[in-house]
CSV table of C-alpha atoms in Angstrom, one decimal:
chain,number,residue,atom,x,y,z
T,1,UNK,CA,91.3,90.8,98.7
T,2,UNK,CA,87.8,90.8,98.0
T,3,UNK,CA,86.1,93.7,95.1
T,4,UNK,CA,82.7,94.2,94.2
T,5,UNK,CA,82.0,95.5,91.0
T,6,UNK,CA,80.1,98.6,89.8
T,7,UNK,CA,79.2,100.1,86.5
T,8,UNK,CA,82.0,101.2,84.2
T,9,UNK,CA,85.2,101.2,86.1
T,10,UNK,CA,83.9,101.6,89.6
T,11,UNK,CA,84.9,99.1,92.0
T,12,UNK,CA,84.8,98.6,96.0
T,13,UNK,CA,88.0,96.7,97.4
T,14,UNK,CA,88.2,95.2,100.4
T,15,UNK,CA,90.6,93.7,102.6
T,16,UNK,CA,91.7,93.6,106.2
T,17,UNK,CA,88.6,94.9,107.6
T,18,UNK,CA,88.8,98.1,105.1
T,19,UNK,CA,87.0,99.3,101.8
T,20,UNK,CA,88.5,101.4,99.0
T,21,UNK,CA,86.0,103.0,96.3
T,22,UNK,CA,87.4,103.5,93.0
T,23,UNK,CA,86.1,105.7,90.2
T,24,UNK,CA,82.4,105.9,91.3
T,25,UNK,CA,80.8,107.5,88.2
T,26,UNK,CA,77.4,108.7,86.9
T,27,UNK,CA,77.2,106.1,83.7
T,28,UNK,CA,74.6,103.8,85.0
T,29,UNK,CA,74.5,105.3,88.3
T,30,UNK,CA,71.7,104.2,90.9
T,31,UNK,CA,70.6,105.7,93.9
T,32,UNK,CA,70.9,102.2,95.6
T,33,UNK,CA,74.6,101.8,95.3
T,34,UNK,CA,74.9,105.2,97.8
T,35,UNK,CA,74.2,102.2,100.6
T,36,UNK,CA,77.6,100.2,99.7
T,37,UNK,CA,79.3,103.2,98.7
T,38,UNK,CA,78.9,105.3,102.2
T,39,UNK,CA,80.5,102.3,103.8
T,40,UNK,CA,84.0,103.2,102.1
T,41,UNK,CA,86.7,104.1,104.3
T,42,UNK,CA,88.7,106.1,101.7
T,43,UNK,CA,87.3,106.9,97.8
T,44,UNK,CA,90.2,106.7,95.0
T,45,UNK,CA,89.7,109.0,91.8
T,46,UNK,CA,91.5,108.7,88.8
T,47,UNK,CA,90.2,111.4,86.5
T,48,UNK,CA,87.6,113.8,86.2
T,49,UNK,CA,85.3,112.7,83.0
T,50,UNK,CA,82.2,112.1,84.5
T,51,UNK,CA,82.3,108.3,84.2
T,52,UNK,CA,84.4,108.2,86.9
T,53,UNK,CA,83.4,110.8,88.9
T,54,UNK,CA,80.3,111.4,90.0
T,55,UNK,CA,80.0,114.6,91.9
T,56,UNK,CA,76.3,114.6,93.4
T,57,UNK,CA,76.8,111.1,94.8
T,58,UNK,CA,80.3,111.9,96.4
T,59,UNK,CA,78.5,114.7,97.8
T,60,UNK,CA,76.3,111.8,99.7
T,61,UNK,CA,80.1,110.4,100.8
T,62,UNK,CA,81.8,111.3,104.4
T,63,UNK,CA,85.1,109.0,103.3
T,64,UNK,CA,88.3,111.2,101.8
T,65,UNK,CA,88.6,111.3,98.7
T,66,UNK,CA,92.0,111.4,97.1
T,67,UNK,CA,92.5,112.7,93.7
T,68,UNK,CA,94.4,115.0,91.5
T,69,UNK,CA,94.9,118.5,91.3
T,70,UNK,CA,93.0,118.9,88.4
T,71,UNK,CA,89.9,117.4,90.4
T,72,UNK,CA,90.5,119.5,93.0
T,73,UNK,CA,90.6,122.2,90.9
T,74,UNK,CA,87.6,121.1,88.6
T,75,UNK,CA,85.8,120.8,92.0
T,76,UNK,CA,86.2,123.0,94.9
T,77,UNK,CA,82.9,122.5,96.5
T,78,UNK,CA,84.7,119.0,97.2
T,79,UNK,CA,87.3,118.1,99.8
T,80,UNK,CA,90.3,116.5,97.8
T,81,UNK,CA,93.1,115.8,99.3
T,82,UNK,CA,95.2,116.0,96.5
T,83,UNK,CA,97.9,112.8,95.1
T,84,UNK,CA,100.1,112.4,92.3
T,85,UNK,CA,102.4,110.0,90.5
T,86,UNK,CA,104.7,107.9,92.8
T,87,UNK,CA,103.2,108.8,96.4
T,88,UNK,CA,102.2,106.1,98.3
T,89,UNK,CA,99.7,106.2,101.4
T,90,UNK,CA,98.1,103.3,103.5
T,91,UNK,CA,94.3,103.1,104.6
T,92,UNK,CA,94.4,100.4,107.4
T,93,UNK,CA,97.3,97.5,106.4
T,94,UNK,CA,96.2,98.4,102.6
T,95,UNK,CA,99.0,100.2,101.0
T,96,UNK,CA,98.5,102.7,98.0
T,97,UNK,CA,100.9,103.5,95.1
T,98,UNK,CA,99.7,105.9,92.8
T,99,UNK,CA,101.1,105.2,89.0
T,100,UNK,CA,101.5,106.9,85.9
T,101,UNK,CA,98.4,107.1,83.5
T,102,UNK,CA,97.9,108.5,80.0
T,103,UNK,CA,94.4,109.3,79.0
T,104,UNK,CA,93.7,109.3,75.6
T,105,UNK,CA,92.6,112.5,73.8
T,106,UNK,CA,89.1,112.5,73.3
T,107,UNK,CA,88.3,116.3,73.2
T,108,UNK,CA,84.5,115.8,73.3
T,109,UNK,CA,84.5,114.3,77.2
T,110,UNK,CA,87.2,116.8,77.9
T,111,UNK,CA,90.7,116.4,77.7
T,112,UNK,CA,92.5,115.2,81.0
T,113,UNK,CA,96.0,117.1,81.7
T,114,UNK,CA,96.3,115.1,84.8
T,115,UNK,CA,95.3,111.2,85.3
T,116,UNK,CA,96.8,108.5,88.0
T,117,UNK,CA,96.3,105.0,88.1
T,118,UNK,CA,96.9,102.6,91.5
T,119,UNK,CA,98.5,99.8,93.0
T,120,UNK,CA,96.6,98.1,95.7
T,121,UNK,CA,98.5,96.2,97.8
T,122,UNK,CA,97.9,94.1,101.5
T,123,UNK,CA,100.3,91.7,101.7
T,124,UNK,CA,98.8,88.7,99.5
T,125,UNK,CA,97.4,90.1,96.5
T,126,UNK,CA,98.7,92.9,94.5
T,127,UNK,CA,95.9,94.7,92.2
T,128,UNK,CA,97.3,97.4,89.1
T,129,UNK,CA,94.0,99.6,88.3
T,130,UNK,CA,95.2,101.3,85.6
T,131,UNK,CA,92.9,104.4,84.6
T,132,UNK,CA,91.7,105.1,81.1
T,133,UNK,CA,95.0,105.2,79.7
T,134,UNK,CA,97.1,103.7,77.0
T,135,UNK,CA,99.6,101.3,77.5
T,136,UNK,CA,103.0,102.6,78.3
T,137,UNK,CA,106.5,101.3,79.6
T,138,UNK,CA,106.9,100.6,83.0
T,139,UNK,CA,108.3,98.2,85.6
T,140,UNK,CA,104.9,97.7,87.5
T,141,UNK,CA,104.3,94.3,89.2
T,142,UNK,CA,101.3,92.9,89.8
T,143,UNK,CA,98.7,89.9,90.4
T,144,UNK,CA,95.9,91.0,89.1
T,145,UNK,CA,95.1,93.6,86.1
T,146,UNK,CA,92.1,95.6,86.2
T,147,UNK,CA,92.1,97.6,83.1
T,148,UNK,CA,89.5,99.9,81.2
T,149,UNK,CA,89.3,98.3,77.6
T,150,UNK,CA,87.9,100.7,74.4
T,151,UNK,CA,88.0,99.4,70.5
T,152,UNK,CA,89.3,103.4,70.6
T,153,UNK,CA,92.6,105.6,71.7
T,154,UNK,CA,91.3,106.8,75.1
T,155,UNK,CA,92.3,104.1,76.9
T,156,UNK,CA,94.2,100.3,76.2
T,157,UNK,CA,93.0,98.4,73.3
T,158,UNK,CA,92.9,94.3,73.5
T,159,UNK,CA,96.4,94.6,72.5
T,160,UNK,CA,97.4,96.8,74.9
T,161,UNK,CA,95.7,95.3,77.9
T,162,UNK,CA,96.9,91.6,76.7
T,163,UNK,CA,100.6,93.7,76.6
T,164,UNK,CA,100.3,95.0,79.8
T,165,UNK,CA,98.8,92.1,81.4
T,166,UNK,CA,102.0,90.2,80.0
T,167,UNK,CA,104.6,93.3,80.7
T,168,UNK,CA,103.2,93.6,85.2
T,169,UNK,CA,103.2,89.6,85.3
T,170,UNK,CA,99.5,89.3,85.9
T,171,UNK,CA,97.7,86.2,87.0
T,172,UNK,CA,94.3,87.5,86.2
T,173,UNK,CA,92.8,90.5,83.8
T,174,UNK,CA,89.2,92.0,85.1
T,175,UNK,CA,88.0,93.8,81.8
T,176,UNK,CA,86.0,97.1,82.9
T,177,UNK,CA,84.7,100.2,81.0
T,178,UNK,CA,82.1,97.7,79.9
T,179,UNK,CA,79.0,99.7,80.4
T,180,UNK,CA,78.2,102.9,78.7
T,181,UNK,CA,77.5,101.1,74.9
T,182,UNK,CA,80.7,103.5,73.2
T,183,UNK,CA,83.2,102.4,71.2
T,184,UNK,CA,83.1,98.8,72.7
T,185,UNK,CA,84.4,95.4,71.1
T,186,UNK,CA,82.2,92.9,70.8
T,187,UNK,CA,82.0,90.1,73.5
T,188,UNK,CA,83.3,87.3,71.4
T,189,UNK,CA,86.4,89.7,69.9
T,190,UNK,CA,87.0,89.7,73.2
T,191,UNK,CA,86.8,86.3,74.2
T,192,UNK,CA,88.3,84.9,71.2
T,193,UNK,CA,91.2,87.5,71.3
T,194,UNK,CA,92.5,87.0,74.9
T,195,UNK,CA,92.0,83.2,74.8
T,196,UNK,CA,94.0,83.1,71.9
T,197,UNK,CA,97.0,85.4,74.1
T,198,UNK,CA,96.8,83.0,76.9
T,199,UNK,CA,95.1,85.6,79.0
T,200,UNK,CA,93.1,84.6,82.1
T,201,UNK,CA,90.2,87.1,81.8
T,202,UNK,CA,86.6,88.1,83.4
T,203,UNK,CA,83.9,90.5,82.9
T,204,UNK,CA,82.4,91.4,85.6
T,205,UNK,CA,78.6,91.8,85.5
T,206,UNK,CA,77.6,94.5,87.8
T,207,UNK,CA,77.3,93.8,91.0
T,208,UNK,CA,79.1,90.8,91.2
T,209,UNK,CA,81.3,89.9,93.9
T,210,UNK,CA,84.9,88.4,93.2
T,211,UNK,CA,87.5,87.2,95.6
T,212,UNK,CA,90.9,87.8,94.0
């Protein structure tokens, strides 16, 4: 499994000769992503805050976008084909469980009623993208953790992303949510924090390509 990072918590994942967009937002948006974007075969969307969704590009986009009803519902001039918690779908031989997520409550962006994260899955490599969401109980496995981190109660803390990192039996955490400049730990609280948990980290820069 191969994912290419993008501002905030955007990523493109690909495996088996198919790519899977995730949350492609508006913070630090660039026309020249539209190029690696359009070449998705299906477009994931967790929530509707606008860091996560951005509606003109997706406009630009002929792959289906899944999502919830509330983003259907916050946007019918989109086709949505509408998910929620514990269905499961394949694109190619890349199989897709949609999980529980619990946004914080941040009334400013909007508060979220409905949120999902997923489970990426082909057969080697098992990937949790969690969401903006705090950490909760669950038996979730996976081999890789990519979670939004905030120094704030929208989504998981260091705490709770070293907790859940620990609680799905992950090999590797990829820190996102990096990029808007709110409500952000410092780089070194986060080094020195997870080193000191025994966590294998990254943060991605943007752009950058990692093989998982």
């Amino acid at each position: 499994m191969k994912i290419t990072k993008f501002p905030q918590s955007c990523i493109m994942v690909e495996s088996k000769g198919k790519r899977i967009l995730i949350d492609p937002g508006k913070t630090k948006y660039s026309e020249e992503f539209i190029d690696f974007w359009e070449t998705a075969d299906a477009i994931l969307i967790t929530h509707r805050h606008g860091d996560h969704f951005n509606i003109e590009a997706l406009k630009q986009l002929k792959a289906p976008i899944y999502s919830t009803k509330e983003v259907q519902s916050f946007t019918p001039e989109l086709k949505i084909n509408v998910i929620k918690e514990n269905d499961a779908f394949e694109i190619g031989n890349l199989k897709v469980e949609v999980v529980k997520a619990i946004h914080g409550y941040i009334m400013p962006a909007g508060e979220i009623n409905e949120n999902v994260g997923f489970i990426l899955d082909d057969g080697k490599t098992r990937m949790y993208v969690t969401s903006d969401t705090i950490r909760f109980k669950n038996d979730y496995k996976a081999d890789v953790l990519f979670a939004d981190v905030t120094a704030f109660d929208a989504s998981m803390n260091l705490w709770g992303a070293s907790a859940t990192y620990s609680d799905v039996g992950a090999k590797l955490l990829i820190i996102a949510h990096q990029d808007d400049g709110k409500m952000l730990y410092d780089q070194k609280q986060i080094e020195d924090y997870l080193k000191a948990q025994g966590v294998n980290f990254i943060i991605p820069a943007i752009m950058q390509t990692l093989e998982i």
